[in-house]
Coordinates of N, CA and C in Angstrom, one line a residue:
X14 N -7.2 -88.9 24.3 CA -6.0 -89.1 25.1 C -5.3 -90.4 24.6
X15 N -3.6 -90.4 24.4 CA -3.0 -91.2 23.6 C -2.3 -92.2 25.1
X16 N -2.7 -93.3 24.9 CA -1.8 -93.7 25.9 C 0.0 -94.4 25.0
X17 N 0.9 -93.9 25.6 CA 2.2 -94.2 25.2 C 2.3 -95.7 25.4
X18 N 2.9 -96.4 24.7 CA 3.3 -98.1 25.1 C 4.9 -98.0 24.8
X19 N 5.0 -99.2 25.4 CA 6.5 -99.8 25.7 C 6.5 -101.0 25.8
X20 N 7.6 -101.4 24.8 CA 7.4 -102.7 24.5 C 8.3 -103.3 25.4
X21 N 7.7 -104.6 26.0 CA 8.1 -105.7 27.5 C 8.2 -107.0 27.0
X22 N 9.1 -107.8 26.4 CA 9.3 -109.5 26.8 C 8.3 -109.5 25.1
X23 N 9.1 -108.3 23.8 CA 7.8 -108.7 23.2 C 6.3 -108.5 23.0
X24 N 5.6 -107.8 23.9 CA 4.4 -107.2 24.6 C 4.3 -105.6 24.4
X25 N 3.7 -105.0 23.5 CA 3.1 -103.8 23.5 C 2.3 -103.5 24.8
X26 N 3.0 -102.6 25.9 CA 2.2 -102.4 27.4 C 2.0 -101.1 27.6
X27 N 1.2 -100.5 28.1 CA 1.0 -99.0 28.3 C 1.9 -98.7 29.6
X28 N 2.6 -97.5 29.5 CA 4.1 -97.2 30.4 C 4.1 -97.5 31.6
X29 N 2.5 -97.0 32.6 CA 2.6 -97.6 33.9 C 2.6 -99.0 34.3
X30 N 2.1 -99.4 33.8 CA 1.9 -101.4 33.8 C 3.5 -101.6 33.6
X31 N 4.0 -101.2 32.5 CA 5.3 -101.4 31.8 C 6.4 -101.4 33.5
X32 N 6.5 -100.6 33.5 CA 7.2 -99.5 34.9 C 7.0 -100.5 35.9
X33 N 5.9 -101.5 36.2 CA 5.8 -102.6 37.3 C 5.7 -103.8 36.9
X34 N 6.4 -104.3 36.0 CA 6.2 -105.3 35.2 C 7.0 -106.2 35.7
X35 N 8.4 -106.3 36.6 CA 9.1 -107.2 37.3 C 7.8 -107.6 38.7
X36 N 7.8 -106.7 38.9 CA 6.4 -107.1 39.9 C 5.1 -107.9 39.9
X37 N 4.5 -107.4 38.4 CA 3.5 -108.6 38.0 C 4.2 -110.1 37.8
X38 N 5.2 -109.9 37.1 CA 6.4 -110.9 36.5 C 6.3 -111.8 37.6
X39 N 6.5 -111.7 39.0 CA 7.2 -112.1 40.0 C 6.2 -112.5 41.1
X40 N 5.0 -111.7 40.7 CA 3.6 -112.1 41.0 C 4.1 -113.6 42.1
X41 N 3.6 -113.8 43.7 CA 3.0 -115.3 43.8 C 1.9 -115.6 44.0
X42 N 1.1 -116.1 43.8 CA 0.0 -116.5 44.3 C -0.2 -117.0 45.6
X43 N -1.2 -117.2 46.6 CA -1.5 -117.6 48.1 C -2.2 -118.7 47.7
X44 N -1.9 -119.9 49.1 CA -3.1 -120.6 48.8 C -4.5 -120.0 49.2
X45 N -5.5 -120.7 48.2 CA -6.9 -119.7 48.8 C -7.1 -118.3 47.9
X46 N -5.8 -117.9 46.7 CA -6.5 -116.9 46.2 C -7.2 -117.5 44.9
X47 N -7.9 -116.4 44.4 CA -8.6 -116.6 43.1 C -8.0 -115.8 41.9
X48 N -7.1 -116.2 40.8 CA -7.4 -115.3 40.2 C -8.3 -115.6 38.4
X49 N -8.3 -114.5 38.1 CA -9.3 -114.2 37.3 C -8.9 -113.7 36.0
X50 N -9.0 -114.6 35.1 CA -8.5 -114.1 34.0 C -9.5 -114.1 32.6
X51 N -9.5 -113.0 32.1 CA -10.7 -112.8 30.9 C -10.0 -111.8 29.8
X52 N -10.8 -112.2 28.3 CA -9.7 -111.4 27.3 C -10.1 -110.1 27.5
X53 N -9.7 -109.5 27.2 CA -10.4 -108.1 27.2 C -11.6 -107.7 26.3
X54 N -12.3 -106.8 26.7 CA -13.5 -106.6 26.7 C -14.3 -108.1 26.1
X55 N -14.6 -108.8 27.1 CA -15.5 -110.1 27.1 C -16.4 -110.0 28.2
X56 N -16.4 -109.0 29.1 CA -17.1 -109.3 29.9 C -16.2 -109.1 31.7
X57 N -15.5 -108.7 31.9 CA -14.5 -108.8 32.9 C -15.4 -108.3 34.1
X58 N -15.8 -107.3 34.0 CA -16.4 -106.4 35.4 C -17.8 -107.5 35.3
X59 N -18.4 -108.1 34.2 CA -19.7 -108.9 35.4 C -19.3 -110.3 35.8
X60 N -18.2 -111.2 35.2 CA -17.3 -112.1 36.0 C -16.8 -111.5 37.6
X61 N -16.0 -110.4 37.3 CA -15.6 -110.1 38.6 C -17.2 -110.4 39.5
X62 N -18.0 -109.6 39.0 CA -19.3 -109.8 40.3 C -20.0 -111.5 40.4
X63 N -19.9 -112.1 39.4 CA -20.1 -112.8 39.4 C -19.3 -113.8 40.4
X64 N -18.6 -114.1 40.2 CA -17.3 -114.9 41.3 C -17.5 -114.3 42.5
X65 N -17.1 -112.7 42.6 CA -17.9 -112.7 44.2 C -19.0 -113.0 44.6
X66 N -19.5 -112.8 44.0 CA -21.7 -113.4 44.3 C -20.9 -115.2 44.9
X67 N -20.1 -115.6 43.9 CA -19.9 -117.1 44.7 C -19.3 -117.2 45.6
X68 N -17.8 -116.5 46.0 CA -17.4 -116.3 47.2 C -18.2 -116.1 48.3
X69 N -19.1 -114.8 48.3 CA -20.2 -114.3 49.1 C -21.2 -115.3 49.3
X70 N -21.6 -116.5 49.4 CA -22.7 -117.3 48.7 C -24.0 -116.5 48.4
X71 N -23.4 -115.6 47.4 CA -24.6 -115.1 46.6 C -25.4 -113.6 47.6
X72 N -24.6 -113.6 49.0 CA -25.5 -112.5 49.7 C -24.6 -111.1 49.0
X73 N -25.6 -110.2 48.3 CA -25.9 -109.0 47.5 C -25.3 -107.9 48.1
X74 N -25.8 -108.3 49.8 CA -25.1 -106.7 50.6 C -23.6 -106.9 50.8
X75 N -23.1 -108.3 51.1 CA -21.6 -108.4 51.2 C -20.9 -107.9 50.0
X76 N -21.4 -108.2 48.8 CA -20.9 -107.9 47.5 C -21.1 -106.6 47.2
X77 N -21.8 -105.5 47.9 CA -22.0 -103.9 47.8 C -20.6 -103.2 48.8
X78 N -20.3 -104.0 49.4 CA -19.6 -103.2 50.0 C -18.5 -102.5 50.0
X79 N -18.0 -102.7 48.2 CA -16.7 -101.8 48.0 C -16.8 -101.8 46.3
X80 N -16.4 -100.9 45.7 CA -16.7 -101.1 43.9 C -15.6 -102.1 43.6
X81 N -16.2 -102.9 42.8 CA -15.5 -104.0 41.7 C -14.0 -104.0 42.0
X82 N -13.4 -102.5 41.4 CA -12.2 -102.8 41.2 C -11.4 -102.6 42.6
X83 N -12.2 -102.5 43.7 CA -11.1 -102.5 44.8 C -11.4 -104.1 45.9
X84 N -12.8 -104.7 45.1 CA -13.0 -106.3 45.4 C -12.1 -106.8 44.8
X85 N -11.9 -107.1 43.5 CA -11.6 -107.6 42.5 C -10.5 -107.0 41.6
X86 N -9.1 -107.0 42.4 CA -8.2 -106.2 41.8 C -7.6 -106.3 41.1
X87 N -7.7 -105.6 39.4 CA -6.1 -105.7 38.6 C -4.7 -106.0 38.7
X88 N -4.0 -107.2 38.8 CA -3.1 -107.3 39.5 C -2.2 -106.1 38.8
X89 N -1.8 -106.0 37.1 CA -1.7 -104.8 36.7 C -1.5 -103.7 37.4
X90 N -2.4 -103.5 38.0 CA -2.9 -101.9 38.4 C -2.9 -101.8 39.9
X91 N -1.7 -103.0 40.5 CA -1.8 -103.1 42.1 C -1.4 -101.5 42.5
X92 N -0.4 -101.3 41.8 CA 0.6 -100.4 42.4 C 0.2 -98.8 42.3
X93 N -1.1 -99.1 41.8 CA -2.1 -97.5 42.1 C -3.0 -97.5 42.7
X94 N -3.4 -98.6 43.6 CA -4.2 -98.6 44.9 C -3.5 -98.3 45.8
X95 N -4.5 -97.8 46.8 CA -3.9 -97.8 48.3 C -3.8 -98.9 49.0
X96 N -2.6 -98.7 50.1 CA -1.4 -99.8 50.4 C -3.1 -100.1 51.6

């Protein structure tokens, strides 16, 4: 499967990201968030667990209680989770 890109600010993006890209763009941050930034494929999903393990101080069953990517959300990929 071919993902289609569209090019953004310069940026080769695959069309759904593309399509919400004033939104990432415009992105604010809170005080008290974390975010998380890694190159691609370096390692991203055992950072995510990792950082929560520290948030959690390290307790195992708080950090079981939802998969990675709905702990530790794509900002990318906000706009395909549930609200």
């Amino acid at each position: 499967m071919q993902r289609r890109l569209t090019v953004v600010e310069g940026m080769a993006l695959a069309q759904d990201i593309a399509q919400n890209w004033q939104q990432i763009w415009n992105f604010q941050a809170r005080k008290g968030d974390v975010l998380l930034d890694t190159y691609p494929k370096s390692g991203t999903t055992w950072m995510q667990e990792i950082v929560d393990l520290i948030m959690n101080d390290g307790d195992e069953q708080i950090c079981r209680r939802a998969p990675v990517y709905e702990r530790i959300p794509f900002i990318e990929l906000l706009h395909l989770m549930k609200p």
